[in-house]
Short mmCIF file of C-alpha atoms and ligand atoms in Angstrom, two decimals:
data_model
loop_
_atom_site.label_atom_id
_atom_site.label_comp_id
_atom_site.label_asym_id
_atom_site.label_seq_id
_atom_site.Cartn_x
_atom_site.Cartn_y
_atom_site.Cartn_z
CA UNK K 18 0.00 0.00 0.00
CA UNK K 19 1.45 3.36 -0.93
CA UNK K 20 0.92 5.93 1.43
CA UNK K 21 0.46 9.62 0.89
CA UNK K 22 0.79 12.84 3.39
CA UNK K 23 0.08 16.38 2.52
CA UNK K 24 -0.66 19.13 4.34
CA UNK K 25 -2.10 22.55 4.54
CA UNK K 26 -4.82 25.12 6.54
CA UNK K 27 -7.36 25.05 3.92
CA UNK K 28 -9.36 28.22 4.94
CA UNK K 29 -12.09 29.05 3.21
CA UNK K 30 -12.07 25.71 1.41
CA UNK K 31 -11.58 26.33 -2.49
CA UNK K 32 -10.87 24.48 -5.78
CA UNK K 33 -7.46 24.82 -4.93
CA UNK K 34 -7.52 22.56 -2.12
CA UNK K 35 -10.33 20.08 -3.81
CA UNK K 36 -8.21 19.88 -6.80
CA UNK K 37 -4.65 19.49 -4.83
CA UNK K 38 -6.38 16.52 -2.26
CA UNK K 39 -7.91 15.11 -5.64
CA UNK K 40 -4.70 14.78 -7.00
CA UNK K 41 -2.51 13.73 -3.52
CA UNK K 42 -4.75 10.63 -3.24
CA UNK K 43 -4.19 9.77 -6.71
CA UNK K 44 -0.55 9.15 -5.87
CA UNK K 45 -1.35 6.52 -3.71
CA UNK K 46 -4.02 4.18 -1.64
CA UNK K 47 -4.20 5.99 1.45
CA UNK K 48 -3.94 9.80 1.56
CA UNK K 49 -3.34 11.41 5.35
CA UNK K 50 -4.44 15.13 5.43
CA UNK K 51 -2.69 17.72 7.80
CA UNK K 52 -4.18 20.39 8.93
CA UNK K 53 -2.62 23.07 10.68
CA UNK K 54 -3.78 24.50 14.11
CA UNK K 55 -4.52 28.41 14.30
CA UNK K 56 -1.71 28.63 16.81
CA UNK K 57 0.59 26.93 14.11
CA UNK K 58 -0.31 29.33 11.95
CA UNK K 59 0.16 32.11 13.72
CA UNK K 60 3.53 31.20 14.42
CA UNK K 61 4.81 30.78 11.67
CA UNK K 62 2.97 34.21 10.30
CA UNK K 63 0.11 33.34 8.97
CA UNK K 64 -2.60 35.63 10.29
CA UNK K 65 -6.03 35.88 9.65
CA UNK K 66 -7.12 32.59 9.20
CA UNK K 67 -10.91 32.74 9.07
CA UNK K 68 -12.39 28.89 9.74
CA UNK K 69 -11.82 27.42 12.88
CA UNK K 70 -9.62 24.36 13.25
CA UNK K 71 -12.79 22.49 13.11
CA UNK K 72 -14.49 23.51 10.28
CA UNK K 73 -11.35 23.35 8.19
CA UNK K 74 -11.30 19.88 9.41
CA UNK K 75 -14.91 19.12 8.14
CA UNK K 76 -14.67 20.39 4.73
CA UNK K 77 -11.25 18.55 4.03
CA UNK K 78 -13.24 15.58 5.07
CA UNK K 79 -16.31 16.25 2.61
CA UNK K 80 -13.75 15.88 -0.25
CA UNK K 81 -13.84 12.27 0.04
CA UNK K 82 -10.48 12.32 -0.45
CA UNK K 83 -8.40 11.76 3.34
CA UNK K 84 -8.82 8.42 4.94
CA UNK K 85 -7.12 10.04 7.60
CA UNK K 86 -7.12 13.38 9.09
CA UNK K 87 -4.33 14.59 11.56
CA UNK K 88 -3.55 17.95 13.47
CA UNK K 89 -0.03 19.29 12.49
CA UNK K 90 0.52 21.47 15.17
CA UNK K 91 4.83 22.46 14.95
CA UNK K 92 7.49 22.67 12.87
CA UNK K 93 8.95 19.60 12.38
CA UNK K 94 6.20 17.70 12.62
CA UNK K 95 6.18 16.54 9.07
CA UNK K 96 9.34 14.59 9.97
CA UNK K 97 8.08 12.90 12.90
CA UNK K 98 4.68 11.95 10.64
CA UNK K 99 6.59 10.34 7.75
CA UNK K 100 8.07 8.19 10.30
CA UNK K 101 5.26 7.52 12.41
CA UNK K 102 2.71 6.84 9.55
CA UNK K 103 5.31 5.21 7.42
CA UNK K 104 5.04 7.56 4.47
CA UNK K 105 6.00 6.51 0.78
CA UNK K 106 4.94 10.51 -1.03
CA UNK K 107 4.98 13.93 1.09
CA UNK K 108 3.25 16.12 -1.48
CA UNK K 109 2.35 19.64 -1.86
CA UNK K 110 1.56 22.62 -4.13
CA UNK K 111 3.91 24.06 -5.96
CA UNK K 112 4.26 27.16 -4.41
CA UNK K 113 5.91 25.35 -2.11
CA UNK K 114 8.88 23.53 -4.43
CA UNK K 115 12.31 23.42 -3.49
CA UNK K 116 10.89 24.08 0.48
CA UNK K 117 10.67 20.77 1.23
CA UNK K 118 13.47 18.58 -0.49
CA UNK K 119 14.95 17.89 2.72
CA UNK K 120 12.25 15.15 3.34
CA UNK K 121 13.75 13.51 0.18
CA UNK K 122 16.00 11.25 2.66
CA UNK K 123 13.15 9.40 4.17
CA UNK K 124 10.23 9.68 1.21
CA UNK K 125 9.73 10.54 -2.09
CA UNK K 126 8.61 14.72 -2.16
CA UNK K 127 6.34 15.85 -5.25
CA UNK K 128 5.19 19.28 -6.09
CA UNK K 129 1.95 19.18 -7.58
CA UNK K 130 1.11 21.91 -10.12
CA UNK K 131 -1.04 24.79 -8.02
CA UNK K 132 -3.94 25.78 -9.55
CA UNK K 133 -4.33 29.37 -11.03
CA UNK K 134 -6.10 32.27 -10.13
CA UNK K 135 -7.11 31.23 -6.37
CA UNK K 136 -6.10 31.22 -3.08
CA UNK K 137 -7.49 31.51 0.34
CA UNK K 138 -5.88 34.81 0.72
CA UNK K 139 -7.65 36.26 -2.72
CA UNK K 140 -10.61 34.94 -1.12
CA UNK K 141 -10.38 36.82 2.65
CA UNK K 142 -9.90 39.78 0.73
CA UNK K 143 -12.89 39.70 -1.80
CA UNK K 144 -15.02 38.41 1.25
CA UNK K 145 -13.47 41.43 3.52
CA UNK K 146 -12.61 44.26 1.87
CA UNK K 147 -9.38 45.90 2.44
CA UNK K 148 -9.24 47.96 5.65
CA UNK K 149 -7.45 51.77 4.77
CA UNK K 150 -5.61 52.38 8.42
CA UNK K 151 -4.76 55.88 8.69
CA UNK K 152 -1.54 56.92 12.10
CA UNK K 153 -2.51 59.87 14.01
CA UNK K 154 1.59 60.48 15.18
CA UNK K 155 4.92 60.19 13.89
CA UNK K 156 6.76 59.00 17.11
CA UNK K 157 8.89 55.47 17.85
CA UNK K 158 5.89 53.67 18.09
CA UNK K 159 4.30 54.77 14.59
CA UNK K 160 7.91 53.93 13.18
CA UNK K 161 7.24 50.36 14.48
CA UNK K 162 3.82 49.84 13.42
CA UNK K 163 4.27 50.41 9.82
CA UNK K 164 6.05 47.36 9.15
CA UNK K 165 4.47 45.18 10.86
CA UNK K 166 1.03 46.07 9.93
CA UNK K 167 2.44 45.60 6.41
CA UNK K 168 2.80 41.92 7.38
CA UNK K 169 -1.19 41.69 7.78
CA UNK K 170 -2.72 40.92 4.92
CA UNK K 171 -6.35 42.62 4.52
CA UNK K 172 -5.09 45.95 6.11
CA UNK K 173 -3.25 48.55 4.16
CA UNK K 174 -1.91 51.76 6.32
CA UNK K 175 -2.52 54.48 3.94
CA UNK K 176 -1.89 57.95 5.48
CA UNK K 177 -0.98 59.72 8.73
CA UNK K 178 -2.02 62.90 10.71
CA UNK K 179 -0.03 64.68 13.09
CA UNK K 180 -1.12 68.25 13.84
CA UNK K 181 2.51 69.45 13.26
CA UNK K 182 2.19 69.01 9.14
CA UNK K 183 5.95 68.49 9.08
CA UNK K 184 6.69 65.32 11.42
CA UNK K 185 3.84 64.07 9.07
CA UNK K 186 5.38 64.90 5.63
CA UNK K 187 8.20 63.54 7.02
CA UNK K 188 6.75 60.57 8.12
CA UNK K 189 4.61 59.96 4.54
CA UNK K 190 8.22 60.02 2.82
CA UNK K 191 9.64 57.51 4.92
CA UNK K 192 7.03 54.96 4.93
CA UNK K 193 5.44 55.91 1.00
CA UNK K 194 2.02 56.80 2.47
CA UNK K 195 0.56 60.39 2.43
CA UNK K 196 0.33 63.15 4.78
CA UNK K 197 -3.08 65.11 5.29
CA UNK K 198 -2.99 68.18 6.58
CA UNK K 199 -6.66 68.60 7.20
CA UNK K 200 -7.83 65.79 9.87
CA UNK K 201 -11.22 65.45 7.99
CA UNK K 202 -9.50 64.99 4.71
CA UNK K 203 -7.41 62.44 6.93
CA UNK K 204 -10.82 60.65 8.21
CA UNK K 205 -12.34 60.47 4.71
CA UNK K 206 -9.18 58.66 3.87
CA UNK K 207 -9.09 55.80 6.70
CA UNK K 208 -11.29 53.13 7.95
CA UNK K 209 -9.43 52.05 10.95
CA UNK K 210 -7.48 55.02 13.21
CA UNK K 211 -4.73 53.74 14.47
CA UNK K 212 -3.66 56.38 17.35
CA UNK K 213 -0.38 56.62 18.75
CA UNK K 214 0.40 60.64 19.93
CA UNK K 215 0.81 61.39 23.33
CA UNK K 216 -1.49 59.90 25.87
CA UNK K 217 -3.66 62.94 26.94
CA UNK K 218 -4.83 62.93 23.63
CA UNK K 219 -6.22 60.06 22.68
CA UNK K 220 -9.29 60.47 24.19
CA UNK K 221 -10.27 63.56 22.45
CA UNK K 222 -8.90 61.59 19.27
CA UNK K 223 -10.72 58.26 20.00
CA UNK K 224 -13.94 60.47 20.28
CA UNK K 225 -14.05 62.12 16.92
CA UNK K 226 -12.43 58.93 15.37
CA UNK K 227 -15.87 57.26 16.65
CA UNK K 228 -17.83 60.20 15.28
CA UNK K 229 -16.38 59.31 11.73
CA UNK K 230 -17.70 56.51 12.14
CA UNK K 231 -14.21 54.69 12.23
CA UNK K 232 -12.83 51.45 14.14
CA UNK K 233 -10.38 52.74 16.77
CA UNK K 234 -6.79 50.96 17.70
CA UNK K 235 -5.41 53.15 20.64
CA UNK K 236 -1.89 53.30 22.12
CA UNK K 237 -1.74 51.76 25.69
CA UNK K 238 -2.58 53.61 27.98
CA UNK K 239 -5.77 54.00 25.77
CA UNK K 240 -7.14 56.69 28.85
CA UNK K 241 -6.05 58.32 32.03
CA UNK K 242 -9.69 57.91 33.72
CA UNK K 243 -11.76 55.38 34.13
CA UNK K 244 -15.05 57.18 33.66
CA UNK K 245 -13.80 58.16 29.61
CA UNK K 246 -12.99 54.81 28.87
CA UNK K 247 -16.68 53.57 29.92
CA UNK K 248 -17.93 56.96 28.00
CA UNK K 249 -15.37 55.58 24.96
CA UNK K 250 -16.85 51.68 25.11
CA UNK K 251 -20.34 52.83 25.39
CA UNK K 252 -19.91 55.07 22.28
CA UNK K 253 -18.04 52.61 19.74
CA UNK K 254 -20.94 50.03 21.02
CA UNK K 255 -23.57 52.34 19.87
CA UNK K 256 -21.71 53.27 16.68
CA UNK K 257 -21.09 49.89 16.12
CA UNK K 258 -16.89 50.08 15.76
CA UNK K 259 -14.66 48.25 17.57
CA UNK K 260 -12.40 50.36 19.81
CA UNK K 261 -9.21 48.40 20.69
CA UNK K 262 -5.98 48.80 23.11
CA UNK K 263 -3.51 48.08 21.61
CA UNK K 264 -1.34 46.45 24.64
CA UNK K 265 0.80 44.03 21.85
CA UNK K 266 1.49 41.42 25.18
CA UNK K 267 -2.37 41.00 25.21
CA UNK K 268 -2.16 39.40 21.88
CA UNK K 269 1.37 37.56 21.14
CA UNK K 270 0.99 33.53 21.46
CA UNK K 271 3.24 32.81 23.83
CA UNK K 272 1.62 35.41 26.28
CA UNK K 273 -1.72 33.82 25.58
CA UNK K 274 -0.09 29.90 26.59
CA UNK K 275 1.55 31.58 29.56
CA UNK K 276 -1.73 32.76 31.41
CA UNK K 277 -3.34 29.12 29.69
CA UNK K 278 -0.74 27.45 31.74
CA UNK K 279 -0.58 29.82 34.51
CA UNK K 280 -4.46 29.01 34.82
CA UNK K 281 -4.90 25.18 34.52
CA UNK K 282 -3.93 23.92 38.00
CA UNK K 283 0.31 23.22 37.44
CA UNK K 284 1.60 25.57 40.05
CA UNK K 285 -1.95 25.31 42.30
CA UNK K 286 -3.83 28.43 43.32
CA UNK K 287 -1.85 31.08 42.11
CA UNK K 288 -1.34 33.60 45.29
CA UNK K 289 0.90 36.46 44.31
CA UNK K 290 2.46 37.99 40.92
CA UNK K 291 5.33 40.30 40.02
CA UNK K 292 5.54 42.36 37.15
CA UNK K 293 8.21 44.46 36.65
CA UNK K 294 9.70 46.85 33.17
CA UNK K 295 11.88 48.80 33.16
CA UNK K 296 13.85 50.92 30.29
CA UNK K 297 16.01 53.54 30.81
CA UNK K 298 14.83 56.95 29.47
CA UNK K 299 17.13 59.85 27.97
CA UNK K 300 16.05 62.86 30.53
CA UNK K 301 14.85 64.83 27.82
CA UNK K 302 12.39 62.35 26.05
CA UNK K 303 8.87 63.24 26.13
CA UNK K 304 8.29 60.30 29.30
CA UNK K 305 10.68 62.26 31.47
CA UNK K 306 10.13 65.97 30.34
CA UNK K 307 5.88 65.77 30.50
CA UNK K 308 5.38 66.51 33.89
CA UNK K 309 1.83 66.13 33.44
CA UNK K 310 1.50 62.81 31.84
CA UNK K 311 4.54 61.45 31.75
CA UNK K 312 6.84 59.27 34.02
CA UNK K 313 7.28 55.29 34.37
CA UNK K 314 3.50 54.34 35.53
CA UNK K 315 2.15 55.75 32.88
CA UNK K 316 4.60 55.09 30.23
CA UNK K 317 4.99 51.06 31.27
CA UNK K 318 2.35 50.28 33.69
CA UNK K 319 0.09 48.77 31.29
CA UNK K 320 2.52 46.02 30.33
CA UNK K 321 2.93 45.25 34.27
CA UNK K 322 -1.11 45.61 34.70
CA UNK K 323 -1.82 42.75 32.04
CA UNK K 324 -0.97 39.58 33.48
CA UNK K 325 -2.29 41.30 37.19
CA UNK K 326 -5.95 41.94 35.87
CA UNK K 327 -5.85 38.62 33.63
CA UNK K 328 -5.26 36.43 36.67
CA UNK K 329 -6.54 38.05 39.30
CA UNK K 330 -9.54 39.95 37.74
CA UNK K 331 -10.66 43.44 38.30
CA UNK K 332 -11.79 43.14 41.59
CA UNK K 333 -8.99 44.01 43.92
CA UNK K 334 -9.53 44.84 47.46
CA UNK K 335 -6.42 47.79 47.68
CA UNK K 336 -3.94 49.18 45.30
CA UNK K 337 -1.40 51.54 46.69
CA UNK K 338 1.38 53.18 45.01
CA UNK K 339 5.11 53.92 46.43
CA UNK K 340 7.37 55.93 44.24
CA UNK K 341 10.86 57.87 43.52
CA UNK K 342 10.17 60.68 42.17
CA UNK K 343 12.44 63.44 40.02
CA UNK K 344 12.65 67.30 40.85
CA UNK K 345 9.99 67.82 38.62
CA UNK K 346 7.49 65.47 40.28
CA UNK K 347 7.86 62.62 37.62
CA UNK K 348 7.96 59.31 38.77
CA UNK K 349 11.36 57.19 38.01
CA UNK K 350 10.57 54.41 39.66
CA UNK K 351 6.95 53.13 40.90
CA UNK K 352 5.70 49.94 42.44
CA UNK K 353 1.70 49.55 42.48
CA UNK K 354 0.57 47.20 45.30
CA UNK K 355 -2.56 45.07 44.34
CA UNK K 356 -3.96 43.58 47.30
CA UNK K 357 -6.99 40.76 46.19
CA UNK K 358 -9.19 38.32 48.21
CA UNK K 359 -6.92 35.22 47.25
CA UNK K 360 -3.87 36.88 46.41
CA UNK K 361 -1.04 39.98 46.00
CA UNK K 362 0.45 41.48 42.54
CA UNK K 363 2.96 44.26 41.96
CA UNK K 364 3.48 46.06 39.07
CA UNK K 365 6.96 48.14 39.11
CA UNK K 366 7.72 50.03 36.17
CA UNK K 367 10.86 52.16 36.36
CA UNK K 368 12.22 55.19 33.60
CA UNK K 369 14.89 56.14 36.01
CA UNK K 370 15.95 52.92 37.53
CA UNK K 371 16.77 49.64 36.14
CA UNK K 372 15.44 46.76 37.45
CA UNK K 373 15.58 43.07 36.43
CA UNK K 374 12.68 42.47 34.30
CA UNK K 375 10.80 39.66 35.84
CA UNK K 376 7.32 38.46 35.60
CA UNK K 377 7.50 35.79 38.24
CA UNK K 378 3.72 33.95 39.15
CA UNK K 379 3.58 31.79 42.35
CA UNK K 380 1.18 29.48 43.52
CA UNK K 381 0.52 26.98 46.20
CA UNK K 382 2.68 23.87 44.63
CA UNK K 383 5.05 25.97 42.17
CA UNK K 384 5.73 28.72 39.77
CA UNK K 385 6.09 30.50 36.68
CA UNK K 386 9.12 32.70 36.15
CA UNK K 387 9.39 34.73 32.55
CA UNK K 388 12.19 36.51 31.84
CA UNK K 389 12.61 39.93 30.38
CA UNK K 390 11.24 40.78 27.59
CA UNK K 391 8.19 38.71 29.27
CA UNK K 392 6.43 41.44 27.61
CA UNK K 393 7.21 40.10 24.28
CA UNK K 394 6.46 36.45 25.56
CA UNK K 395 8.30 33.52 24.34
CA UNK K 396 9.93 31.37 26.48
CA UNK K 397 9.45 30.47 30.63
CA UNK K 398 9.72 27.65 32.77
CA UNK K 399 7.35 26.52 35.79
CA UNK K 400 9.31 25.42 38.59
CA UNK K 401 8.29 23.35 41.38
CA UNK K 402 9.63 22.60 45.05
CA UNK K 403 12.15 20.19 43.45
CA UNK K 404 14.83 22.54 41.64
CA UNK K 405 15.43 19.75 38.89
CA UNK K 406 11.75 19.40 37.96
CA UNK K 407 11.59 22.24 35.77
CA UNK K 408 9.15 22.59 32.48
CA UNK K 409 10.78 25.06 30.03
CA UNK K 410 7.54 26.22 27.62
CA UNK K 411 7.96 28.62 24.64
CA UNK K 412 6.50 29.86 21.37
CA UNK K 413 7.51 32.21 18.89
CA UNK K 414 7.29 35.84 18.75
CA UNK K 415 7.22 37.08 15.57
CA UNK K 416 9.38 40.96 14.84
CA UNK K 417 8.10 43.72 16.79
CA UNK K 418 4.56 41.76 18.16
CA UNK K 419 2.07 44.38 16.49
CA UNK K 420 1.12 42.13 13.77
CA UNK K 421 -0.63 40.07 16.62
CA UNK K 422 -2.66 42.93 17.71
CA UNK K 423 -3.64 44.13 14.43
CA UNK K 424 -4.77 40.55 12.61
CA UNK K 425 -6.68 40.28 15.95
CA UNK K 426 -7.51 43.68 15.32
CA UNK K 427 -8.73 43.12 11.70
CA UNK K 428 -10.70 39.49 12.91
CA UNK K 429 -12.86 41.42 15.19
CA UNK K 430 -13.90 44.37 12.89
CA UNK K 431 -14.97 41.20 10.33
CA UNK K 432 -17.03 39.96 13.13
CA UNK K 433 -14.65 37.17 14.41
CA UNK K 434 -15.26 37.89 17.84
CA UNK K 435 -13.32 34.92 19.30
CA UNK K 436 -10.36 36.99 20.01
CA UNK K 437 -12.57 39.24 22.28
CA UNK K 438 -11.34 37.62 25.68
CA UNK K 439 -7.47 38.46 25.10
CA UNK K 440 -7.85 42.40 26.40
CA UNK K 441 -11.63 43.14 27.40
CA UNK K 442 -13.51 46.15 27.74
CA UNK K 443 -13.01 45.37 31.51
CA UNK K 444 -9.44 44.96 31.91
CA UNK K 445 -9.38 48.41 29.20
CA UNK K 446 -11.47 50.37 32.05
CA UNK K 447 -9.71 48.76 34.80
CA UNK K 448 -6.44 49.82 33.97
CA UNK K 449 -7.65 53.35 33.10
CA UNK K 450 -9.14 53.76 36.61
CA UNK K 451 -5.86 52.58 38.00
CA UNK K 452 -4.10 55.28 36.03
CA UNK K 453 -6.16 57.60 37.14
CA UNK K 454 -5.87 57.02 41.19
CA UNK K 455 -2.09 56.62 40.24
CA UNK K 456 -2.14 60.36 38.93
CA UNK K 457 -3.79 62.01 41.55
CA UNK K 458 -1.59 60.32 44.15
CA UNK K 459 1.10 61.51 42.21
CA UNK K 460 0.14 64.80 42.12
CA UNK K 461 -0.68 64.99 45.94
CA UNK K 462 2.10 63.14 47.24
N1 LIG D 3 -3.14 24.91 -3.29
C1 LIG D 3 -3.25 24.65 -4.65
N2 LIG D 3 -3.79 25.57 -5.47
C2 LIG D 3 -4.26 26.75 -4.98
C3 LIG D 3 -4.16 27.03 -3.61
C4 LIG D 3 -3.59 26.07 -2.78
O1 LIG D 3 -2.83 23.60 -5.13
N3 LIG D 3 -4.75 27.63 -5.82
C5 LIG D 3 -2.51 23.91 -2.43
C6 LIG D 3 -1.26 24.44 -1.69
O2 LIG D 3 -0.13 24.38 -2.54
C7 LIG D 3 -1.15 23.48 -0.53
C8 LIG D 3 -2.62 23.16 -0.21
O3 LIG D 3 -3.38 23.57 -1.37
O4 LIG D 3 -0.50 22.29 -0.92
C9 LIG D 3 -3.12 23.90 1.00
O5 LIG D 3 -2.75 25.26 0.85
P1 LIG D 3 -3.21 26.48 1.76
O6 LIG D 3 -2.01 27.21 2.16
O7 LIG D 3 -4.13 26.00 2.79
O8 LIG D 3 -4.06 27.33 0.66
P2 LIG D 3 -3.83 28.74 0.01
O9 LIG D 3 -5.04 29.06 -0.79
O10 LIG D 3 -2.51 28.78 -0.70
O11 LIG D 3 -3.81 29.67 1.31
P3 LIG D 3 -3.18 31.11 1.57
O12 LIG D 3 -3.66 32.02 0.49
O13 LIG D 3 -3.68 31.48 2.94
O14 LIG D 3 -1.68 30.92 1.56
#
């Protein structure tokens, strides 16, 4: 009996895949489908998968075709399946020729002929049309964003506002997009506003993005008071746009295994967690000259205030704030102190002062220690009371992490609302109300 493997995510099932699973079993007698999970695919770049795991399952089966269907689910899995399944033909499209040769040593490899004029991709973006994302800002972050968002397909960041014309001209040169000097011209020209100026104004620029009638992806900290973020949820809700932080931990894999892990019993009752970010600010940046808004809370707190709200909820009993402060009344260095029913976090965030960069989350029979960057999640270990039991975990992180945010981004304005639980409305609000108690302690202290 000749056996056959190929593989492949099949969204949005298409002639494509009917005609390439026609032609894989014809190789052989028994044809084994793969078909890749949405964390695989993420991984390895692939965003925006529409059909569940599932469903992409069901219509491979329909075919006829697979007498067996299997999960491939990492890298190097096709290896470990030609061996297991005793493989004679590994076949795929040809797109893919020349990528696979290396399985040549242990079965025969054949690139079938692709067929023309389709793809799952051509079909995401006739089904969804292409989202215009206009950048209100021209700082570091904006810089970033560009190209990564460029990684995304269905999105296509088109121009950028900043009230001081030139940083935008500027900007628009750089990155081959245009520069509006009028912000209604700059509205007609975007469906999604991506806003990354400083923080005390993206509330006033969240608000008339929402009047536009335009999906909103905000800077962390998306507000400074609780009470405007509710105003801000209540009003994309009723205009019927999606209004998004974007806090890029919230929405990177490994972060998302990490609190899956943290949450399913292997270190017991998790009792305490400590965040902590640091990065070490020239003194005449924006964070450490805006005595208003600036400083390290503001600046990094969000990061620290993630895994905090996602574990321990919204609900905490007493926060309380310590801080060094500079001449000017910024903060340097600042430690919230969460205090919960079942449990105690700290965030510490520090401009001034360099810390290590833990996130460290203990429980009642072990715990889970993530190095710095934790923010950019993709490695940790969960340790137990025996120092040579350790699990190491990890998962890739992908460039800069803002693709993650804006496929999930893009998913949830197509009505994909699966995503949803990764940053809620709550843990947006929470953190804003935090912000806000944290500024007017500041200021009185
Ligand atoms: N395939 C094909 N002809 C097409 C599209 C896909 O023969 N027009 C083959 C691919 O070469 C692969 C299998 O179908 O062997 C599954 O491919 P998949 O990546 O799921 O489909 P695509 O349509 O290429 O998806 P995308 O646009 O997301 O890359």
């Amino acid at each position: 009996m000749v056996k056959v493997i190929t593989y492949g995510t099949f969204d949005l099932f298409h002639e494509g895949h009917y005609k390439i699973l026609q032609r894989a079993k014809a190789l052989g007698d028994y044809l084994i489908v793969g078909v890749t999970t949405e964390e695989y695919d993420q991984a390895r770049g692939k965003l925006n998968v529409v059909d569940s795991l599932i469903t992409r399952i069901e219509n491979v089966k329909k075919t006829g075709f697979a007498d067996e269907i299997i999960v491939e689910e990492s890298q190097g899995q096709k290896f470990s399946d030609i061996k297991k399944y005793n493989i004679d033909i590994f076949t795929v499209g040809s797109d893919w020729i020349g990528t696979f040769d290396y399985l040549q040593e242990y079965c025969k490899v054949v690139y079938l002929d692709r067929t023309k004029n389709i793809s799952s991709t051509m079909l995401r973006t006739k089904e969804t049309p292409i989202q215009r994302i206009g950048i209100i800002g021209t700082g570091r972050i904006a810089n970033r964003f560009m190209p990564e968002a460029a990684l995304v397909s269905g999105v296509n960041t088109q121009c950028v506002y900043n009230p001081h014309f030139e940083s935008a001209a500027v900007f628009a040169k750089k990155w081959g997009i245009d520069a509006c000097r009028e912000i209604e011209e700059f509205f007609q020209a975007s469906d999604i506003i991506y806003i990354a100026s400083p923080h005390e104004t993206h509330y006033s620029y969240i608000k008339q993005s929402l009047e536009h009638g335009k999906h909103v992806l905000c800077e962390k900290p998306m507000c400074l008071r609780k009470e405007q973020a509710q105003e801000l949820f209540e009003y994309a809700k009723k205009k019927k746009r999606i209004l998004f932080e974007g806090i890029k931990t919230a929405y990177c894999p490994g972060f998302t295994k990490l609190l899956g892990i943290a949450c399913s019993g292997v270190i017991g009752n998790i009792r305490s967690l400590e965040a902590c970010f640091t990065k070490l600010e020239d003194k005449k940046s924006r964070e450490l000259m805006d005595t208003r808004f600036g400083g390290s809370f503001t600046e990094l707190g969000s990061y620290c205030l993630l895994p905090i709200l996602k574990i321990f909820g919204h609900d905490y009993e007493e926060i309380r704030f310590e801080m060094i402060k500079d001449g000017k009344g910024i903060d340097l260095y600042t430690k919230a102190h969460l205090r919960y029913a079942n449990g105690l976090a700290t965030a510490t965030c520090g401009l001034g002062v360099k810390s290590e960069g833990k996130l460290v989350i203990s429980g009642t029979t072990g715990y889970i220690v993530v190095e710095a960057p934790w923010w950019k999640t993709s490695y940790f270990e969960v340790h137990h009371e025996n120092p040579n039991e350790v699990e190491r975990l990890s998962e890739r992180f992908l460039g800069d992490g803002l693709r993650y945010e804006v496929s999930d981004l893009l998913s949830m304005i197509n009505g994909d609302t699966r995503k949803n639980f990764k940053l809620t409305r709550g843990d947006s609000e929470t953190m804003a109300g935090i912000m806000e108690q944290f500024l007017a302690q500041r200021k009185a202290q």
